[in-house]
XYZ file of C-alpha atoms in Angstrom:
125
model
C -8.385 -19.737 2.299
C -5.202 -17.688 2.614
C -1.841 -19.421 2.764
C 1.357 -18.585 4.631
C 4.713 -19.186 2.910
C 7.951 -19.278 4.904
C 11.272 -19.286 3.041
C 14.597 -19.882 4.728
C 17.075 -20.335 1.846
C 19.965 -22.766 2.262
C 22.663 -21.759 1.625
C 21.705 -18.416 3.040
C 20.403 -15.380 1.199
C 22.055 -12.134 2.262
C 20.229 -8.859 2.823
C 22.116 -7.470 -0.180
C 20.821 -10.282 -2.413
C 17.310 -9.733 -1.062
C 17.466 -5.979 -1.754
C 18.660 -6.621 -5.305
C 15.849 -9.133 -5.816
C 13.274 -6.561 -4.710
C 14.742 -3.973 -7.119
C 14.516 -6.433 -10.003
C 10.964 -7.456 -9.095
C 9.905 -3.807 -9.095
C 11.594 -3.261 -12.441
C 9.703 -6.289 -13.787
C 6.406 -4.811 -12.561
C 6.034 -7.396 -9.792
C 6.809 -5.266 -6.764
C 3.244 -5.571 -5.497
C 1.895 -8.765 -7.050
C -1.804 -9.472 -7.124
C -2.729 -11.985 -4.454
C 0.038 -11.191 -1.988
C -1.563 -9.921 1.199
C 1.536 -9.514 3.368
C 5.311 -9.684 2.977
C 8.089 -9.565 5.557
C 11.821 -10.117 5.332
C 13.751 -10.615 8.553
C 17.123 -11.750 9.832
C 20.618 -10.333 9.758
C 22.655 -8.767 6.960
C 24.298 -12.168 6.440
C 21.136 -14.285 6.436
C 17.507 -13.374 5.797
C 14.263 -15.308 5.625
C 10.949 -14.351 4.069
C 7.354 -14.727 5.235
C 4.452 -14.064 2.872
C 0.687 -14.429 3.013
C -1.059 -15.147 -0.285
C -4.713 -15.406 -1.220
C -4.119 -18.701 -3.026
C -1.528 -21.181 -4.234
C -2.318 -20.160 -7.820
C -1.534 -16.481 -7.114
C 1.771 -17.461 -5.516
C 2.706 -19.741 -8.416
C 1.995 -16.984 -10.942
C 4.345 -14.667 -9.023
C 6.923 -17.485 -8.915
C 7.197 -17.312 -12.713
C 8.804 -13.881 -12.289
C 10.544 -14.471 -8.964
C 12.392 -17.725 -9.642
C 14.469 -16.571 -12.647
C 15.540 -13.500 -10.655
C 16.587 -15.606 -7.666
C 18.568 -17.953 -9.920
C 20.336 -14.974 -11.565
C 21.354 -13.851 -8.074
C 22.594 -17.322 -7.142
C 19.869 -17.864 -4.554
C 18.125 -21.199 -4.101
C 15.019 -20.514 -2.019
C 14.482 -24.210 -1.394
C 11.004 -25.488 -0.688
C 8.861 -23.104 1.309
C 6.865 -24.251 4.286
C 3.254 -23.678 3.314
C 0.504 -23.496 5.902
C -3.144 -22.440 5.904
C -3.841 -19.240 7.770
C -5.982 -19.992 10.817
C -6.501 -16.380 11.914
C -5.239 -12.940 11.100
C -5.531 -9.836 13.226
C -5.366 -6.628 11.283
C -5.595 -3.305 13.109
C -8.465 -1.070 12.087
C -7.493 1.446 9.490
C -6.435 4.711 10.972
C -9.234 7.156 10.703
C -8.355 9.993 8.432
C -8.072 13.244 10.284
C -10.893 15.583 9.557
C -9.737 18.093 7.026
C -9.442 21.567 8.362
C -12.716 23.161 7.654
C -12.341 25.617 4.898
C -14.198 28.788 5.420
C -16.610 29.547 2.701
C -15.495 32.564 0.786
C -17.161 35.665 2.111
C -20.244 36.478 0.174
C -19.952 39.733 -1.612
C -22.719 42.097 -0.949
C -24.839 42.832 -3.921
C -23.908 46.157 -5.416
C -25.941 48.845 -3.771
C -28.520 50.400 -5.937
C -28.595 54.129 -5.915
C -31.204 55.229 -3.548
C -34.062 56.826 -5.303
C -34.920 60.117 -3.786
C -37.877 59.752 -1.704
C -40.469 62.294 -2.255
C -42.139 63.271 0.815
C -45.386 64.905 0.786
C -45.740 67.775 3.049
C -48.794 67.909 5.024
C -50.146 71.246 5.146
């Protein structure tokens, strides 16, 4: 069952600290960690919070091994997240890809014309 994680760091985490954290996570190869289904950061430039959906506690904890040292380097204490089981999720259907413009088949080249053999006509007498 998927889990929701809500972080509201105290003292606050600024948008600038958040942006720097994301840059460092990407540099560490953890910009799109396996098991994270959804991520949102919201708030003001002075104070942001984070909401994530993960496939499992284990997947989140593995990501935490990369995340926590980065947060500590930035002076951010995320505190304890509120963790809740996901009861329902509504995901819009994927946008249908637009049909590709139909490419016209290249015009078939006519076979080279064979020289017409002279027809011999017989004259009826």
